Amino acid sequence: NAGVMQNPRHLVRRRGQEARLRCSPMKGHSHVYWYRQLPEEGLKFMVYLQKENIIDESGMPKERFSAEFPKEGPSILRIQQVVRGDSAAYFCASSPGTDRNSPLHFGNGTRLTVT
Amino acid sequence: AQSVAQPEDQVNVAEGNPLTVKCTYSVSGNPYLFWYVQYPNRGLQFLLKYITGDNLVKGSYGFEAEFNKSQTSFHLKKPSALVSDSALYFCAVRPLNTGGFKTIFGAGTRLFVKA
């Protein structure tokens, strides 16, 4: 069973460019979560999605950031017009969605560097 | 506001000695509680969880955690530390009153086990 797959592992963008981060959940998992990790700041919740629906986006910045989880294909976290402060590790996690005590399964993250 | 506190940025312990990594939380109701571990350049891995029942729960790699409802704490413990336990540890809570699966993480505690 493949785990949560994130790509790319490393992404370098210049200020003002767009960054697209992809996440394929574990097989059979219908819930996807995105977190951002900054050094010394822990893991910050961004957004929680089910197929074709955003359930909770309370941690997403209001501007430039968007997320989707289409019926077919991976979940995408999109950052428009990136700034240096967007540099961080972005982690995707998935869960089955059938049992609220199920732990999250994490991918290995995408490390975004904005130059 | 719902939050998780890990009061120690780093815990140092000698190999063979017992270790404790502290966690307290502030959420309404009785949340589900989790511990995860992160190794360098990797995603988080699930260690153990508390749902209900016995206050002492056992998990992977010899780790255990003690739930204390009156102190709203969920400290991670291991009777005898190994050098290979050196990693970043995250406590997490899943509030049950949000209706969903959102998981809130602490800032993380770096465990350093010295040979």
PDB file of N, CA and C in Angstrom, chain A residues 9 31 33 35 37 40-43 45 48 50 55-56 58-59 91 95 97-109 111, chain B residues 9 32 34 36 38 40-46 49 51 88 90 94-108 110:
ATOM      1  N   ARG A   9       9.113  17.153  -3.901  1.00  0.00           N
ATOM      2  CA  ARG A   9       9.702  17.187  -2.556  1.00  0.00           C
ATOM      3  C   ARG A   9      10.297  18.558  -2.266  1.00  0.00           C
ATOM      4  N   HIS A  31     -10.382  11.886   3.110  1.00  0.00           N
ATOM      5  CA  HIS A  31     -10.166  13.167   3.765  1.00  0.00           C
ATOM      6  C   HIS A  31      -8.707  13.581   3.602  1.00  0.00           C
ATOM      7  N   TYR A  33      -5.835  16.776   4.483  1.00  0.00           N
ATOM      8  CA  TYR A  33      -5.531  17.933   5.329  1.00  0.00           C
ATOM      9  C   TYR A  33      -4.195  18.520   4.875  1.00  0.00           C
ATOM     10  N   TYR A  35      -1.068  21.105   6.135  1.00  0.00           N
ATOM     11  CA  TYR A  35      -0.438  21.792   7.258  1.00  0.00           C
ATOM     12  C   TYR A  35       0.826  22.491   6.763  1.00  0.00           C
ATOM     13  N   GLN A  37       4.597  23.915   8.114  1.00  0.00           N
ATOM     14  CA  GLN A  37       5.557  23.827   9.204  1.00  0.00           C
ATOM     15  C   GLN A  37       6.668  24.831   8.985  1.00  0.00           C
ATOM     16  N   GLU A  40      10.722  26.117  14.315  1.00  0.00           N
ATOM     17  CA  GLU A  40      10.418  26.583  15.681  1.00  0.00           C
ATOM     18  C   GLU A  40       8.948  26.964  15.872  1.00  0.00           C
ATOM     19  N   GLU A  41       8.095  26.684  14.897  1.00  0.00           N
ATOM     20  CA  GLU A  41       6.688  27.079  15.057  1.00  0.00           C
ATOM     21  C   GLU A  41       5.720  25.915  14.988  1.00  0.00           C
ATOM     22  N   GLY A  42       6.231  24.726  14.875  1.00  0.00           N
ATOM     23  CA  GLY A  42       5.324  23.595  14.867  1.00  0.00           C
ATOM     24  C   GLY A  42       4.519  23.486  13.599  1.00  0.00           C
ATOM     25  N   LEU A  43       3.424  22.763  13.699  1.00  0.00           N
ATOM     26  CA  LEU A  43       2.590  22.421  12.555  1.00  0.00           C
ATOM     27  C   LEU A  43       1.299  23.222  12.636  1.00  0.00           C
ATOM     28  N   PHE A  45      -2.377  24.128  11.102  1.00  0.00           N
ATOM     29  CA  PHE A  45      -3.467  23.663  10.254  1.00  0.00           C
ATOM     30  C   PHE A  45      -3.810  24.722   9.214  1.00  0.00           C
ATOM     31  N   TYR A  48      -8.906  21.549   5.415  1.00  0.00           N
ATOM     32  CA  TYR A  48      -9.341  20.159   5.468  1.00  0.00           C
ATOM     33  C   TYR A  48     -10.389  19.980   4.371  1.00  0.00           C
ATOM     34  N   GLN A  50     -12.704  17.167   1.742  1.00  0.00           N
ATOM     35  CA  GLN A  50     -13.158  15.881   1.247  1.00  0.00           C
ATOM     36  C   GLN A  50     -13.266  16.025  -0.268  1.00  0.00           C
ATOM     37  N   ILE A  55     -14.041  21.517   3.711  1.00  0.00           N
ATOM     38  CA  ILE A  55     -14.796  21.368   4.947  1.00  0.00           C
ATOM     39  C   ILE A  55     -14.424  22.462   5.955  1.00  0.00           C
ATOM     40  N   ASP A  56     -13.137  22.740   6.054  1.00  0.00           N
ATOM     41  CA  ASP A  56     -12.668  23.718   7.038  1.00  0.00           C
ATOM     42  C   ASP A  56     -11.421  24.385   6.476  1.00  0.00           C
ATOM     43  N   SER A  58     -10.219  27.321   7.908  1.00  0.00           N
ATOM     44  CA  SER A  58      -9.998  28.372   8.896  1.00  0.00           C
ATOM     45  C   SER A  58      -8.523  28.754   9.051  1.00  0.00           C
ATOM     46  N   GLY A  59      -7.611  27.886   8.618  1.00  0.00           N
ATOM     47  CA  GLY A  59      -6.189  28.186   8.754  1.00  0.00           C
ATOM     48  C   GLY A  59      -5.545  28.717   7.484  1.00  0.00           C
ATOM     49  N   PHE A  91       2.918  20.054   4.538  1.00  0.00           N
ATOM     50  CA  PHE A  91       2.620  18.638   4.697  1.00  0.00           C
ATOM     51  C   PHE A  91       1.153  18.368   4.396  1.00  0.00           C
ATOM     52  N   SER A  95      -6.896  10.713   5.957  1.00  0.00           N
ATOM     53  CA  SER A  95      -7.527   9.771   6.882  1.00  0.00           C
ATOM     54  C   SER A  95      -8.713   9.141   6.172  1.00  0.00           C
ATOM     55  N   GLY A  97     -11.818   8.886   7.019  1.00  0.00           N
ATOM     56  CA  GLY A  97     -13.044   9.661   7.057  1.00  0.00           C
ATOM     57  C   GLY A  97     -14.235   8.902   7.595  1.00  0.00           C
ATOM     58  N   THR A  98     -14.028   7.662   7.966  1.00  0.00           N
ATOM     59  CA  THR A  98     -15.141   6.857   8.469  1.00  0.00           C
ATOM     60  C   THR A  98     -15.132   6.750   9.988  1.00  0.00           C
ATOM     61  N   ASP A  99     -14.010   7.106  10.599  1.00  0.00           N
ATOM     62  CA  ASP A  99     -13.859   6.923  12.028  1.00  0.00           C
ATOM     63  C   ASP A  99     -13.088   8.100  12.587  1.00  0.00           C
ATOM     64  N   ARG A 100     -13.705   8.842  13.501  1.00  0.00           N
ATOM     65  CA  ARG A 100     -13.072  10.072  13.964  1.00  0.00           C
ATOM     66  C   ARG A 100     -11.880   9.832  14.866  1.00  0.00           C
ATOM     67  N   ASN A 101     -11.658   8.611  15.301  1.00  0.00           N
ATOM     68  CA  ASN A 101     -10.455   8.395  16.099  1.00  0.00           C
ATOM     69  C   ASN A 101      -9.299   7.849  15.275  1.00  0.00           C
ATOM     70  N   SER A 102      -9.450   7.847  13.951  1.00  0.00           N
ATOM     71  CA  SER A 102      -8.350   7.400  13.091  1.00  0.00           C
ATOM     72  C   SER A 102      -7.236   8.426  13.091  1.00  0.00           C
ATOM     73  N   PRO A 103      -5.980   7.983  13.230  1.00  0.00           N
ATOM     74  CA  PRO A 103      -4.875   8.941  13.145  1.00  0.00           C
ATOM     75  C   PRO A 103      -4.688   9.433  11.714  1.00  0.00           C
ATOM     76  N   LEU A 104      -3.942  10.513  11.589  1.00  0.00           N
ATOM     77  CA  LEU A 104      -3.590  11.037  10.282  1.00  0.00           C
ATOM     78  C   LEU A 104      -2.365  10.309   9.741  1.00  0.00           C
ATOM     79  N   HIS A 105      -2.344  10.146   8.424  1.00  0.00           N
ATOM     80  CA  HIS A 105      -1.188   9.584   7.735  1.00  0.00           C
ATOM     81  C   HIS A 105      -0.559  10.701   6.914  1.00  0.00           C
ATOM     82  N   PHE A 106       0.706  10.975   7.165  1.00  0.00           N
ATOM     83  CA  PHE A 106       1.367  12.113   6.550  1.00  0.00           C
ATOM     84  C   PHE A 106       2.247  11.708   5.382  1.00  0.00           C
ATOM     85  N   GLY A 107       2.326  12.616   4.404  1.00  0.00           N
ATOM     86  CA  GLY A 107       3.343  12.518   3.380  1.00  0.00           C
ATOM     87  C   GLY A 107       4.651  13.091   3.893  1.00  0.00           C
ATOM     88  N   ASN A 108       5.690  13.029   3.055  1.00  0.00           N
ATOM     89  CA  ASN A 108       7.008  13.517   3.449  1.00  0.00           C
ATOM     90  C   ASN A 108       7.198  15.008   3.208  1.00  0.00           C
ATOM     91  N   GLY A 109       6.167  15.660   2.721  1.00  0.00           N
ATOM     92  CA  GLY A 109       6.203  17.102   2.636  1.00  0.00           C
ATOM     93  C   GLY A 109       6.790  17.658   1.350  1.00  0.00           C
ATOM     94  N   ARG A 111       9.029  21.030   0.406  1.00  0.00           N
ATOM     95  CA  ARG A 111       9.759  22.167   0.959  1.00  0.00           C
ATOM     96  C   ARG A 111       9.822  23.260  -0.089  1.00  0.00           C
TER      97      ARG A 111
ATOM     98  N   ASP B   9      10.818  23.132  24.694  1.00  0.00           N
ATOM     99  CA  ASP B   9      11.302  23.089  23.309  1.00  0.00           C
ATOM    100  C   ASP B   9      12.176  21.860  23.091  1.00  0.00           C
ATOM    101  N   TYR B  32     -10.158  13.604  21.387  1.00  0.00           N
ATOM    102  CA  TYR B  32      -9.231  12.517  21.130  1.00  0.00           C
ATOM    103  C   TYR B  32      -7.822  13.084  21.176  1.00  0.00           C
ATOM    104  N   PHE B  34      -3.486  12.480  20.610  1.00  0.00           N
ATOM    105  CA  PHE B  34      -2.533  11.730  19.792  1.00  0.00           C
ATOM    106  C   PHE B  34      -1.111  12.209  20.076  1.00  0.00           C
ATOM    107  N   TYR B  36       2.637  12.071  17.821  1.00  0.00           N
ATOM    108  CA  TYR B  36       3.309  11.763  16.559  1.00  0.00           C
ATOM    109  C   TYR B  36       4.794  12.046  16.732  1.00  0.00           C
ATOM    110  N   GLN B  38       8.434  12.913  14.395  1.00  0.00           N
ATOM    111  CA  GLN B  38       8.950  13.331  13.086  1.00  0.00           C
ATOM    112  C   GLN B  38      10.462  13.197  13.065  1.00  0.00           C
ATOM    113  N   PRO B  40      14.064  13.712  10.687  1.00  0.00           N
ATOM    114  CA  PRO B  40      14.487  14.758   9.749  1.00  0.00           C
ATOM    115  C   PRO B  40      14.028  14.496   8.320  1.00  0.00           C
ATOM    116  N   ASN B  41      13.505  15.535   7.712  1.00  0.00           N
ATOM    117  CA  ASN B  41      13.078  15.512   6.310  1.00  0.00           C
ATOM    118  C   ASN B  41      11.996  14.469   6.029  1.00  0.00           C
ATOM    119  N   ARG B  42      11.216  14.145   7.028  1.00  0.00           N
ATOM    120  CA  ARG B  42      10.133  13.185   6.859  1.00  0.00           C
ATOM    121  C   ARG B  42       8.837  13.770   7.391  1.00  0.00           C
ATOM    122  N   GLY B  43       7.733  13.135   7.019  1.00  0.00           N
ATOM    123  CA  GLY B  43       6.449  13.501   7.590  1.00  0.00           C
ATOM    124  C   GLY B  43       6.288  12.930   8.980  1.00  0.00           C
ATOM    125  N   LEU B  44       5.201  13.309   9.627  1.00  0.00           N
ATOM    126  CA  LEU B  44       4.932  12.815  10.973  1.00  0.00           C
ATOM    127  C   LEU B  44       4.444  11.364  10.919  1.00  0.00           C
ATOM    128  N   GLN B  45       4.832  10.620  11.947  1.00  0.00           N
ATOM    129  CA  GLN B  45       4.375   9.242  12.075  1.00  0.00           C
ATOM    130  C   GLN B  45       3.580   9.095  13.362  1.00  0.00           C
ATOM    131  N   PHE B  46       2.460   8.398  13.292  1.00  0.00           N
ATOM    132  CA  PHE B  46       1.602   8.171  14.441  1.00  0.00           C
ATOM    133  C   PHE B  46       2.283   7.252  15.450  1.00  0.00           C
ATOM    134  N   LYS B  49      -2.592   6.860  20.612  1.00  0.00           N
ATOM    135  CA  LYS B  49      -3.756   7.721  20.792  1.00  0.00           C
ATOM    136  C   LYS B  49      -4.516   7.331  22.038  1.00  0.00           C
ATOM    137  N   ILE B  51      -8.468   7.456  23.335  1.00  0.00           N
ATOM    138  CA  ILE B  51      -9.862   7.690  22.952  1.00  0.00           C
ATOM    139  C   ILE B  51     -10.736   7.661  24.192  1.00  0.00           C
ATOM    140  N   LEU B  88      11.708  14.763  16.740  1.00  0.00           N
ATOM    141  CA  LEU B  88      10.771  15.824  17.107  1.00  0.00           C
ATOM    142  C   LEU B  88       9.419  15.185  17.392  1.00  0.00           C
ATOM    143  N   PHE B  90       5.339  15.511  18.518  1.00  0.00           N
ATOM    144  CA  PHE B  90       4.189  16.398  18.496  1.00  0.00           C
ATOM    145  C   PHE B  90       3.009  15.763  19.222  1.00  0.00           C
ATOM    146  N   ARG B  94      -7.922  16.277  18.803  1.00  0.00           N
ATOM    147  CA  ARG B  94      -9.019  16.374  17.838  1.00  0.00           C
ATOM    148  C   ARG B  94     -10.279  16.666  18.636  1.00  0.00           C
ATOM    149  N   PRO B  95     -10.692  17.928  18.669  1.00  0.00           N
ATOM    150  CA  PRO B  95     -11.915  18.264  19.424  1.00  0.00           C
ATOM    151  C   PRO B  95     -13.119  17.566  18.834  1.00  0.00           C
ATOM    152  N   LEU B  96     -14.001  17.134  19.687  1.00  0.00           N
ATOM    153  CA  LEU B  96     -15.170  16.402  19.210  1.00  0.00           C
ATOM    154  C   LEU B  96     -16.358  17.305  18.965  1.00  0.00           C
ATOM    155  N   ASN B  97     -16.250  18.557  19.365  1.00  0.00           N
ATOM    156  CA  ASN B  97     -17.405  19.435  19.217  1.00  0.00           C
ATOM    157  C   ASN B  97     -17.401  20.206  17.915  1.00  0.00           C
ATOM    158  N   THR B  98     -16.377  19.974  17.076  1.00  0.00           N
ATOM    159  CA  THR B  98     -16.310  20.702  15.813  1.00  0.00           C
ATOM    160  C   THR B  98     -17.083  19.988  14.716  1.00  0.00           C
ATOM    161  N   GLY B  99     -17.490  18.784  15.010  1.00  0.00           N
ATOM    162  CA  GLY B  99     -18.260  18.049  14.021  1.00  0.00           C
ATOM    163  C   GLY B  99     -17.441  17.413  12.923  1.00  0.00           C
ATOM    164  N   GLY B 100     -16.128  17.614  12.967  1.00  0.00           N
ATOM    165  CA  GLY B 100     -15.311  17.103  11.875  1.00  0.00           C
ATOM    166  C   GLY B 100     -14.092  16.370  12.367  1.00  0.00           C
ATOM    167  N   PHE B 101     -13.062  16.458  11.595  1.00  0.00           N
ATOM    168  CA  PHE B 101     -11.871  15.685  11.867  1.00  0.00           C
ATOM    169  C   PHE B 101     -10.644  16.575  12.043  1.00  0.00           C
ATOM    170  N   LYS B 102     -10.831  17.839  12.249  1.00  0.00           N
ATOM    171  CA  LYS B 102      -9.711  18.757  12.366  1.00  0.00           C
ATOM    172  C   LYS B 102      -8.831  18.381  13.550  1.00  0.00           C
ATOM    173  N   THR B 103      -7.525  18.353  13.333  1.00  0.00           N
ATOM    174  CA  THR B 103      -6.567  17.999  14.369  1.00  0.00           C
ATOM    175  C   THR B 103      -5.638  19.187  14.604  1.00  0.00           C
ATOM    176  N   ILE B 104      -5.465  19.535  15.884  1.00  0.00           N
ATOM    177  CA  ILE B 104      -4.636  20.668  16.266  1.00  0.00           C
ATOM    178  C   ILE B 104      -3.357  20.142  16.892  1.00  0.00           C
ATOM    179  N   PHE B 105      -2.219  20.656  16.440  1.00  0.00           N
ATOM    180  CA  PHE B 105      -0.922  20.185  16.910  1.00  0.00           C
ATOM    181  C   PHE B 105      -0.255  21.192  17.834  1.00  0.00           C
ATOM    182  N   GLY B 106       0.543  20.662  18.765  1.00  0.00           N
ATOM    183  CA  GLY B 106       1.422  21.502  19.557  1.00  0.00           C
ATOM    184  C   GLY B 106       2.617  21.933  18.728  1.00  0.00           C
ATOM    185  N   ALA B 107       3.483  22.740  19.350  1.00  0.00           N
ATOM    186  CA  ALA B 107       4.631  23.287  18.634  1.00  0.00           C
ATOM    187  C   ALA B 107       5.765  22.282  18.478  1.00  0.00           C
ATOM    188  N   GLY B 108       5.672  21.174  19.187  1.00  0.00           N
ATOM    189  CA  GLY B 108       6.703  20.152  19.068  1.00  0.00           C
ATOM    190  C   GLY B 108       7.760  20.267  20.146  1.00  0.00           C
ATOM    191  N   ARG B 110      11.699  18.755  20.865  1.00  0.00           N
ATOM    192  CA  ARG B 110      12.820  17.982  20.320  1.00  0.00           C
ATOM    193  C   ARG B 110      13.432  17.144  21.429  1.00  0.00           C
TER     194      ARG B 110
END
